[in-house]
Tab-separated table of C-alpha atoms in Angstrom:
chain	number	residue	atom	x	y	z
X	1	MET	CA	4.518	38.330	14.168
X	2	HIS	CA	3.874	37.141	10.721
X	3	LEU	CA	5.710	33.822	10.449
X	4	ILE	CA	3.465	32.561	12.996
X	5	ARG	CA	0.806	34.085	12.092
X	6	ASP	CA	1.407	33.273	8.401
X	7	LEU	CA	1.441	29.220	9.351
X	8	ILE	CA	-1.977	29.422	11.116
X	9	GLU	CA	-3.081	30.832	8.254
X	10	ARG	CA	-2.352	28.391	5.974
X	11	HIS	CA	-3.211	25.558	8.547
X	12	LYS	CA	-6.788	27.351	8.751
X	13	LYS	CA	-6.792	26.979	4.787
X	14	GLY	CA	-6.338	23.112	4.462
X	15	GLU	CA	-2.498	22.708	5.060
X	16	ARG	CA	-1.412	20.294	6.885
X	17	VAL	CA	1.081	22.331	8.772
X	18	GLY	CA	1.967	23.436	12.145
X	19	VAL	CA	5.240	24.681	14.370
X	20	THR	CA	7.119	23.257	17.066
X	21	SER	CA	7.635	25.081	19.670
X	22	VAL	CA	10.926	24.325	22.028
X	23	CYS	CA	10.748	25.258	24.995
X	24	SER	CA	14.359	24.944	26.814
X	25	ALA	CA	16.949	27.558	27.497
X	26	HIS	CA	20.247	24.939	27.198
X	27	PRO	CA	22.146	26.166	24.916
X	28	LEU	CA	22.567	22.589	23.474
X	29	VAL	CA	19.432	22.028	22.962
X	30	ILE	CA	18.877	25.332	21.562
X	31	GLU	CA	22.003	25.009	19.320
X	32	ALA	CA	20.812	21.668	18.116
X	33	SER	CA	17.245	23.334	17.317
X	34	PHE	CA	19.163	25.737	15.214
X	35	ARG	CA	21.471	23.472	13.532
X	36	HIS	CA	18.097	20.752	12.778
X	37	ALA	CA	16.390	23.588	11.359
X	38	LEU	CA	19.060	24.497	8.753
X	39	ARG	CA	19.928	21.095	7.924
X	40	ARG	CA	15.835	20.837	6.890
X	41	SER	CA	15.277	24.366	5.516
X	42	GLN	CA	12.720	24.843	8.463
X	43	ALA	CA	11.182	28.645	7.675
X	44	VAL	CA	11.174	29.609	10.837
X	45	VAL	CA	12.331	28.684	14.658
X	46	LEU	CA	10.491	28.870	17.859
X	47	ILE	CA	12.448	29.071	20.954
X	48	GLU	CA	10.266	29.276	24.282
X	49	ALA	CA	10.853	30.660	28.014
X	50	THR	CA	9.396	29.337	30.472
X	51	SER	CA	8.043	32.116	33.256
X	52	ASN	CA	10.188	29.982	36.269
X	53	GLN	CA	12.952	30.250	33.619
X	54	VAL	CA	12.930	33.314	32.713
X	55	ASN	CA	11.874	36.390	34.517
X	56	GLN	CA	12.390	39.810	35.882
X	57	ASP	CA	14.133	38.774	38.860
X	58	GLY	CA	16.171	35.861	37.098
X	59	GLY	CA	14.283	32.891	37.313
X	60	TYR	CA	16.322	29.575	38.111
X	61	THR	CA	18.410	30.140	34.623
X	62	GLY	CA	19.734	33.060	36.031
X	63	MET	CA	18.524	35.819	32.970
X	64	VAL	CA	16.401	38.067	32.754
X	65	PRO	CA	13.938	38.353	29.415
X	66	ALA	CA	16.605	40.453	27.584
X	67	GLN	CA	19.449	38.392	28.253
X	68	PHE	CA	17.613	35.352	27.716
X	69	ARG	CA	17.187	37.174	23.820
X	70	HIS	CA	20.788	37.873	23.925
X	71	PHE	CA	21.849	34.489	24.870
X	72	VAL	CA	19.562	32.889	21.669
X	73	HIS	CA	20.427	35.115	19.532
X	74	GLY	CA	24.528	34.446	20.559
X	75	ILE	CA	23.735	31.460	19.605
X	76	ALA	CA	22.075	31.493	16.252
X	77	THR	CA	24.548	33.532	15.419
X	78	ALA	CA	26.943	31.219	16.003
X	79	ALA	CA	24.907	28.897	14.478
X	80	GLY	CA	24.909	30.675	10.936
X	81	PHE	CA	20.921	30.800	11.260
X	82	PRO	CA	19.000	33.881	10.200
X	83	ILE	CA	17.548	35.957	13.410
X	84	GLU	CA	15.477	37.122	10.852
X	85	ARG	CA	13.284	33.563	10.692
X	86	LEU	CA	13.970	33.154	14.694
X	87	VAL	CA	10.645	34.115	16.960
X	88	LEU	CA	10.870	34.235	20.445
X	89	GLY	CA	7.503	33.191	23.111
X	90	GLY	CA	7.392	32.987	26.608
X	91	ASP	CA	5.093	30.373	28.282
X	92	HIS	CA	2.944	30.468	30.899
X	93	LEU	CA	2.993	34.309	31.511
X	94	GLY	CA	1.205	34.729	34.760
X	95	PRO	CA	1.277	34.498	37.937
X	96	ASN	CA	3.412	31.224	38.008
X	97	ALA	CA	6.439	32.079	39.870
X	98	TRP	CA	4.613	33.565	42.871
X	99	THR	CA	1.434	31.986	43.411
X	100	ALA	CA	2.671	31.498	47.460
X	101	LEU	CA	1.976	35.475	47.045
X	102	PRO	CA	-1.685	36.953	47.633
X	103	GLY	CA	-3.319	37.319	43.840
X	104	ILE	CA	-3.078	40.662	43.960
X	105	GLU	CA	1.031	40.650	44.544
X	106	ALA	CA	1.106	37.769	41.865
X	107	MET	CA	-0.312	39.606	38.950
X	108	ASP	CA	1.516	42.601	39.816
X	109	LYS	CA	4.382	40.486	39.539
X	110	ALA	CA	2.975	38.807	36.481
X	111	ALA	CA	2.726	42.100	34.724
X	112	ALA	CA	5.687	43.163	35.486
X	113	MET	CA	7.451	39.582	33.181
X	114	ILE	CA	4.802	40.454	30.921
X	115	ASP	CA	6.689	43.791	30.412
X	116	ALA	CA	9.912	43.061	30.387
X	117	TYR	CA	9.119	39.926	27.635
X	118	VAL	CA	7.604	41.923	25.343
X	119	ARG	CA	10.077	44.837	25.468
X	120	ALA	CA	12.787	42.227	25.464
X	121	GLY	CA	11.727	41.326	21.521
X	122	PHE	CA	9.495	38.198	22.865
X	123	ARG	CA	6.433	38.178	20.485
X	124	LYS	CA	4.500	34.908	21.066
X	125	ILE	CA	2.960	35.526	24.955
X	126	HIS	CA	0.945	32.270	26.283
X	127	LEU	CA	-1.257	34.389	29.057
X	128	ASP	CA	-2.014	31.408	31.509
X	129	CYS	CA	-3.437	32.898	34.694
X	130	SER	CA	-4.819	29.250	35.298
X	131	MET	CA	-2.890	28.773	38.604
X	132	SER	CA	-4.669	29.910	41.960
X	133	CYS	CA	-2.260	32.098	43.907
X	134	ALA	CA	-2.011	32.028	48.280
X	135	ASP	CA	-5.778	33.677	48.335
X	136	ASP	CA	-7.546	32.669	45.552
X	137	PRO	CA	-9.818	29.716	45.464
X	138	VAL	CA	-8.638	26.214	44.163
X	139	PRO	CA	-9.676	25.687	41.889
X	140	LEU	CA	-9.411	29.372	39.905
X	141	PRO	CA	-13.135	30.344	38.752
X	142	GLU	CA	-12.926	30.352	34.597
X	143	PRO	CA	-13.880	33.866	34.596
X	144	THR	CA	-11.203	34.902	36.841
X	145	ILE	CA	-8.079	33.562	34.682
X	146	ALA	CA	-9.935	34.950	31.777
X	147	GLU	CA	-9.693	38.300	33.295
X	148	ARG	CA	-6.351	38.463	34.754
X	149	ALA	CA	-5.411	37.136	30.750
X	150	ALA	CA	-6.892	39.962	29.608
X	151	ARG	CA	-5.067	42.775	31.916
X	152	LEU	CA	-1.914	40.852	30.569
X	153	ALA	CA	-2.586	41.284	27.363
X	154	GLY	CA	-3.611	45.322	27.752
X	155	ILE	CA	0.266	45.080	29.826
X	156	ALA	CA	1.763	43.245	26.374
X	157	GLU	CA	0.056	45.746	24.375
X	158	ALA	CA	1.120	48.677	26.215
X	159	ALA	CA	4.610	47.250	26.151
X	160	HIS	CA	5.000	47.188	22.161
X	161	ASP	CA	5.732	50.337	20.720
X	162	GLY	CA	7.502	49.588	17.233
X	163	ASP	CA	6.597	47.915	14.139
X	164	PRO	CA	2.289	47.066	14.368
X	165	ASP	CA	3.256	44.034	12.018
X	166	ASP	CA	5.933	42.848	14.647
X	167	ALA	CA	2.850	43.513	17.355
X	168	PRO	CA	2.664	40.266	19.726
X	169	ILE	CA	0.884	37.081	19.150
X	170	TYR	CA	-1.345	35.478	21.927
X	171	VAL	CA	-2.226	32.182	22.848
X	172	ILE	CA	-4.652	31.794	25.868
X	173	GLY	CA	-6.696	28.985	27.269
X	174	THR	CA	-7.711	27.491	31.247
X	175	GLU	CA	-6.961	23.791	30.768
X	176	VAL	CA	-3.185	24.015	31.016
X	177	PRO	CA	-1.121	21.075	31.473
X	178	VAL	CA	1.163	21.677	34.726
X	179	PRO	CA	4.890	22.501	33.063
X	180	GLY	CA	6.903	19.881	32.565
X	181	GLY	CA	4.630	17.130	33.239
X	182	ALA	CA	2.626	15.867	36.126
X	183	GLN	CA	3.680	15.254	39.033
X	184	GLU	CA	1.515	11.971	40.033
X	185	ASP	CA	0.956	8.998	38.474
X	186	LEU	CA	-1.348	9.030	35.609
X	187	ALA	CA	-3.935	6.985	34.497
X	188	GLU	CA	-6.363	8.240	31.596
X	189	LEU	CA	-6.909	11.726	30.945
X	190	ALA	CA	-10.200	13.391	29.814
X	191	VAL	CA	-10.173	15.698	26.920
X	192	THR	CA	-10.914	18.855	26.900
X	193	ALA	CA	-14.944	19.039	26.423
X	194	PRO	CA	-15.872	21.446	22.787
X	195	ASP	CA	-18.319	23.512	24.013
X	196	ALA	CA	-15.977	24.427	27.077
X	197	ALA	CA	-13.218	25.215	24.307
X	198	ILE	CA	-15.425	27.296	22.050
X	199	ALA	CA	-16.893	28.991	25.481
X	200	THR	CA	-13.178	29.762	26.578
X	201	LEU	CA	-12.926	31.832	24.017
X	202	ALA	CA	-16.294	33.587	23.792
X	203	MET	CA	-15.415	34.618	27.303
X	204	HIS	CA	-11.797	35.725	26.479
X	205	ARG	CA	-13.317	37.242	23.252
X	206	ALA	CA	-15.533	39.589	25.149
X	207	LEU	CA	-13.520	40.811	28.117
X	208	PHE	CA	-10.441	41.238	25.479
X	209	ALA	CA	-13.310	43.725	23.839
X	210	ASP	CA	-14.601	44.943	26.872
X	211	SER	CA	-10.849	46.347	27.534
X	212	GLY	CA	-10.312	47.584	24.117
X	213	LEU	CA	-8.526	45.087	23.167
X	214	ALA	CA	-9.701	44.676	19.800
X	215	ALA	CA	-7.086	44.754	17.833
X	216	ALA	CA	-5.003	41.885	20.239
X	217	TRP	CA	-7.883	39.621	19.969
X	218	ASP	CA	-7.595	39.685	16.025
X	219	ARG	CA	-3.778	38.358	17.111
X	220	VAL	CA	-4.814	35.294	19.194
X	221	VAL	CA	-3.888	32.177	17.344
X	222	ALA	CA	-4.390	29.699	19.724
X	223	THR	CA	-5.983	28.187	22.753
X	224	VAL	CA	-4.437	25.471	24.997
X	225	VAL	CA	-7.178	22.765	25.274
X	226	GLN	CA	-5.668	19.358	26.550
X	227	PRO	CA	-6.219	16.688	23.587
X	228	GLY	CA	-5.410	13.636	25.933
X	229	VAL	CA	-2.163	13.427	25.776
X	230	GLU	CA	0.508	13.360	28.698
X	231	PHE	CA	3.594	12.175	30.894
X	232	ASP	CA	4.699	11.411	34.312
X	233	HIS	CA	7.982	10.079	35.753
X	234	ASP	CA	7.775	6.466	33.629
X	235	LYS	CA	4.876	6.705	31.529
X	236	VAL	CA	3.189	8.376	28.568
X	237	ILE	CA	-0.504	8.915	27.532
X	238	ASP	CA	-0.738	8.594	23.523
X	239	TYR	CA	-2.601	10.342	21.436
X	240	ARG	CA	-6.106	9.018	20.269
X	241	PRO	CA	-7.355	10.687	17.852
X	242	GLU	CA	-10.938	9.251	17.822
X	243	ALA	CA	-11.004	10.705	21.655
X	244	ALA	CA	-10.445	14.096	20.149
X	245	GLN	CA	-12.283	14.209	16.848
X	246	ALA	CA	-15.227	16.488	18.167
X	247	LEU	CA	-12.747	18.837	20.130
X	248	SER	CA	-11.170	19.289	16.636
X	249	ALA	CA	-13.900	19.622	14.702
X	250	ALA	CA	-15.004	22.190	17.054
X	251	ILE	CA	-12.343	24.903	16.353
X	252	GLY	CA	-12.575	24.411	12.401
X	253	PRO	CA	-15.080	27.531	11.809
X	254	VAL	CA	-13.243	29.866	14.755
X	255	ASP	CA	-11.690	32.612	12.169
X	256	HIS	CA	-7.562	32.520	12.736
X	257	ILE	CA	-7.371	30.324	15.963
X	258	VAL	CA	-5.864	27.128	16.076
X	259	TYR	CA	-5.304	24.433	19.508
X	260	GLU	CA	-2.224	24.338	20.804
X	261	ALA	CA	-1.262	20.988	22.421
X	262	HIS	CA	1.523	20.864	25.444
X	263	SER	CA	3.422	18.194	26.938
X	264	THR	CA	3.687	16.680	23.817
X	265	ASP	CA	7.042	15.317	25.016
X	266	TYR	CA	7.664	11.538	24.205
X	267	GLN	CA	4.659	11.058	21.466
X	268	THR	CA	5.185	9.107	18.612
X	269	ALA	CA	6.164	10.497	14.718
X	270	THR	CA	2.677	9.263	13.920
X	271	ALA	CA	0.838	10.733	17.182
X	272	LEU	CA	2.525	14.141	15.961
X	273	ALA	CA	1.420	14.235	12.855
X	274	ALA	CA	-2.427	12.870	13.891
X	275	LEU	CA	-2.125	16.105	16.280
X	276	VAL	CA	-1.475	18.585	13.251
X	277	ARG	CA	-3.916	17.055	11.336
X	278	ASP	CA	-6.561	17.448	14.083
X	279	HIS	CA	-5.386	21.334	14.177
X	280	PHE	CA	-3.342	21.138	17.489
X	281	ALA	CA	-1.015	23.084	14.996
X	282	ILE	CA	1.386	24.029	17.807
X	283	LEU	CA	3.455	21.423	19.159
X	284	LYS	CA	5.294	22.304	22.679
X	285	VAL	CA	8.004	20.397	23.768
X	286	GLY	CA	10.526	20.882	26.527
X	287	PRO	CA	11.614	17.836	28.651
X	288	GLY	CA	11.718	15.601	25.524
X	289	VAL	CA	14.384	17.205	23.993
X	290	THR	CA	16.596	17.721	27.302
X	291	PHE	CA	15.765	14.059	27.802
X	292	ALA	CA	17.515	13.248	24.403
X	293	LEU	CA	20.108	15.668	25.684
X	294	ARG	CA	20.860	13.158	28.957
X	295	GLU	CA	20.894	10.217	27.178
X	296	ALA	CA	23.420	11.758	24.331
X	297	LEU	CA	25.907	12.692	28.082
X	298	TRP	CA	25.241	9.181	29.493
X	299	ALA	CA	26.398	7.814	26.385
X	300	LEU	CA	29.314	9.930	25.924
X	301	ASP	CA	30.139	8.870	29.685
X	302	ALA	CA	29.848	5.747	28.883
X	303	ILE	CA	32.515	6.082	25.976
X	304	GLU	CA	34.626	7.993	28.250
X	305	ALA	CA	35.075	5.230	30.616
X	306	GLU	CA	36.130	2.830	28.018
X	307	THR	CA	38.659	4.671	26.493
X	308	VAL	CA	40.036	7.167	28.991
X	309	PRO	CA	41.956	6.107	32.342
X	310	GLU	CA	39.635	6.677	35.220
X	311	ALA	CA	42.309	9.453	36.467
X	312	LEU	CA	41.613	11.289	34.112
X	313	ARG	CA	37.708	11.361	33.301
X	314	GLY	CA	35.419	14.284	33.764
X	315	GLY	CA	32.822	11.379	35.492
X	316	LEU	CA	30.203	13.857	34.696
X	317	ARG	CA	27.339	11.106	35.524
X	318	ALA	CA	28.429	10.852	38.669
X	319	THR	CA	29.076	13.705	39.030
X	320	ALA	CA	25.468	15.009	38.263
X	321	ILE	CA	23.954	12.551	40.837
X	322	ALA	CA	25.885	13.479	43.318
X	323	ARG	CA	24.691	16.956	43.116
X	324	MET	CA	21.566	16.042	42.732
X	325	LYS	CA	21.246	14.762	45.637
X	326	ALA	CA	23.583	17.309	47.747
X	327	GLU	CA	21.184	20.043	46.565
X	328	PRO	CA	17.354	17.954	46.170
X	329	GLY	CA	15.185	21.192	45.616
X	330	HIS	CA	14.498	21.083	42.028
X	331	TRP	CA	13.327	17.188	42.775
X	332	ARG	CA	11.940	16.320	46.111
X	333	ARG	CA	8.789	17.060	45.735
X	334	TYR	CA	7.990	14.974	42.704
X	335	TYR	CA	10.435	11.629	43.209
X	336	HIS	CA	9.514	9.484	46.358
X	337	ALA	CA	12.059	6.225	45.523
X	338	THR	CA	15.197	5.743	47.804
X	339	GLY	CA	18.486	3.797	47.384
X	340	ALA	CA	19.065	2.357	43.632
X	341	ALA	CA	15.204	3.397	43.043
X	342	LEU	CA	16.241	6.818	43.648
X	343	ASP	CA	19.128	6.781	41.313
X	344	LEU	CA	16.937	5.624	38.609
X	345	GLN	CA	14.311	8.513	38.610
X	346	LEU	CA	16.940	10.647	39.100
X	347	GLN	CA	18.750	9.511	36.332
X	348	TYR	CA	15.629	8.489	33.766
X	349	SER	CA	12.459	9.998	34.983
X	350	LEU	CA	10.823	11.368	31.862
X	351	SER	CA	9.797	14.380	33.546
X	352	ASP	CA	14.063	15.161	33.497
X	353	ARG	CA	14.234	16.976	36.219
X	354	ILE	CA	18.119	17.055	35.758
X	355	ARG	CA	17.846	19.885	33.552
X	356	TYR	CA	17.603	22.020	36.081
X	357	TYR	CA	21.276	20.467	37.701
X	358	TRP	CA	23.163	21.405	34.036
X	359	PRO	CA	24.108	24.790	35.021
X	360	ASP	CA	25.570	23.606	38.162
X	361	PRO	CA	29.297	24.544	38.291
X	362	ALA	CA	30.554	20.995	39.657
X	363	ILE	CA	28.312	19.453	37.001
X	364	ALA	CA	29.920	21.952	33.923
X	365	ALA	CA	33.304	21.235	34.632
X	366	ALA	CA	32.518	17.918	34.585
X	367	GLN	CA	30.562	18.110	31.151
X	368	ASP	CA	33.818	20.010	30.092
X	369	ARG	CA	36.550	17.438	30.493
X	370	LEU	CA	34.234	15.341	29.075
X	371	PHE	CA	34.218	16.906	26.257
X	372	ALA	CA	37.876	17.909	26.337
X	373	ASN	CA	39.230	14.151	27.100
X	374	LEU	CA	36.871	12.865	23.902
X	375	ARG	CA	38.462	15.871	22.227
X	376	ALA	CA	41.447	14.342	22.478
X	377	THR	CA	40.719	10.614	22.157
X	378	PRO	CA	37.694	10.791	19.463
X	379	PRO	CA	35.756	7.654	19.625
X	380	SER	CA	35.998	4.859	17.134
X	381	LEU	CA	32.732	4.223	14.967
X	382	PRO	CA	32.238	0.532	16.987
X	383	LEU	CA	32.233	2.624	19.765
X	384	LEU	CA	29.967	4.617	18.410
X	385	SER	CA	27.747	2.656	16.915
X	386	GLN	CA	27.285	0.647	20.601
X	387	TYR	CA	26.292	3.673	22.837
X	388	LEU	CA	24.809	6.403	20.102
X	389	PRO	CA	23.720	4.894	16.891
X	390	ILE	CA	21.772	7.557	16.012
X	391	ALA	CA	24.875	9.640	16.120
X	392	TYR	CA	27.154	6.981	14.774
X	393	ALA	CA	24.584	7.350	11.393
X	394	ALA	CA	25.246	10.534	10.935
X	395	VAL	CA	28.842	10.588	10.711
X	396	ARG	CA	28.944	7.987	8.303
X	397	ALA	CA	25.984	10.156	6.521
X	398	GLY	CA	28.648	12.898	6.696
X	399	GLU	CA	26.254	14.951	8.543
X	400	ALA	CA	28.287	15.622	11.801
X	401	THR	CA	32.095	14.704	12.994
X	402	LEU	CA	33.104	12.782	16.193
X	403	ASP	CA	33.007	16.120	18.182
X	404	PRO	CA	31.078	15.705	20.984
X	405	VAL	CA	28.794	18.623	20.713
X	406	ASP	CA	28.023	17.862	17.002
X	407	LEU	CA	27.467	13.680	18.675
X	408	ILE	CA	24.435	15.848	21.147
X	409	VAL	CA	23.004	17.633	17.853
X	410	ALA	CA	22.839	14.849	15.969
X	411	HIS	CA	21.009	12.542	18.770
X	412	ILE	CA	18.553	15.769	19.881
X	413	GLY	CA	18.018	15.864	15.910
X	414	ALA	CA	16.189	12.928	15.669
X	415	THR	CA	13.701	13.944	18.375
X	416	LEU	CA	13.239	17.296	16.604
X	417	ASP	CA	13.259	15.268	13.322
X	418	ALA	CA	9.649	13.582	14.755
X	419	TYR	CA	8.580	17.150	15.271
X	420	HIS	CA	9.452	18.196	12.147
X	421	GLY	CA	7.229	15.356	9.875
X	422	ALA	CA	4.671	15.992	12.005
X	423	CYS	CA	4.742	19.999	11.503
X	424	HIS	CA	5.928	19.521	7.589
X	425	PRO	CA	4.733	16.188	5.965
X	426	ASP	CA	5.376	17.407	2.394
X	427	ALA	CA	9.185	18.506	3.282
């Protein structure tokens, strides 16, 4: 995919440029990404789906890859964003969704998923076989991870039968953070050793060559390492450039490959810019943008409580908390508080597991009622300043209306601005 490869090539030539990867299936987050890119004259938008969100069995969104492509294309068209500037990616594509199965069965599932992704038009493929399956040792040996990744690359190559210039690009790596943030309390993270990062590349390069995938290796654009950034439920480990100096230097001589940084959610704008400068040129964000979405929705719920009679309110916040408690499957393994402390975790945890619940019919109906109420009774500027100051500024600048979707898009846009500034510092 030339749009991403061109950016990587520019970075390798010394330009301080990068690309933001938005990993979300929420329509308002995706819409905000397109509208933000149009305002900032951004050349490309990269939207990624994870293997547990979207797969051949439907994932937790209920969408197979072709349906997700249609879904995202529809949002882009409605926003007026050119489809030719959109890149679809697949994140953590491997046996992640089927680790309860034996390795052979899980890898067969992963192969079918990779085939479906590529045939559906996904062009950035993150090959992630770092997780152990039911009959695998823990941790999984690095050669096994690389062998499985090479197998999936072969599946992807076979699935693509179109223009060679539109062939898939790949991301590899074995030190892959857990999708969606850490599941335990964090102290400090060990940065990937430079020698380990280079050895991982050498192992994958050799296995690709042995598998007849030399041409595919030329389209490997990034490797995932740990630069020392992560978040858990209530704290963030910030990027410390001095700790990653040797790791940063190690990738410089490597042709056509940069680092991809996962779990960059909640990093400061300064830290994001430093990551791109230090060759972590692909910045992934997921919970960070859905957390901003939740902030905006809670603010709108508070405005509704100030302006709409109680009997007519949507009650989004209360409905969401009640549904999460009634269906705890998406958070039970992660949140362990009780009572009021649990209510705080359900709503405000940085891991943002509430994002799994937005499609719930009762929550969606409450959101629809909230939006209808605020369209019938738009918030005053003082109320907007109180609860959504970023959106208030956008309204005052003529960049947003008082429509609730506009207000949410403006609020999410502040998070996206930090990434855009890091990836395009001269814009």
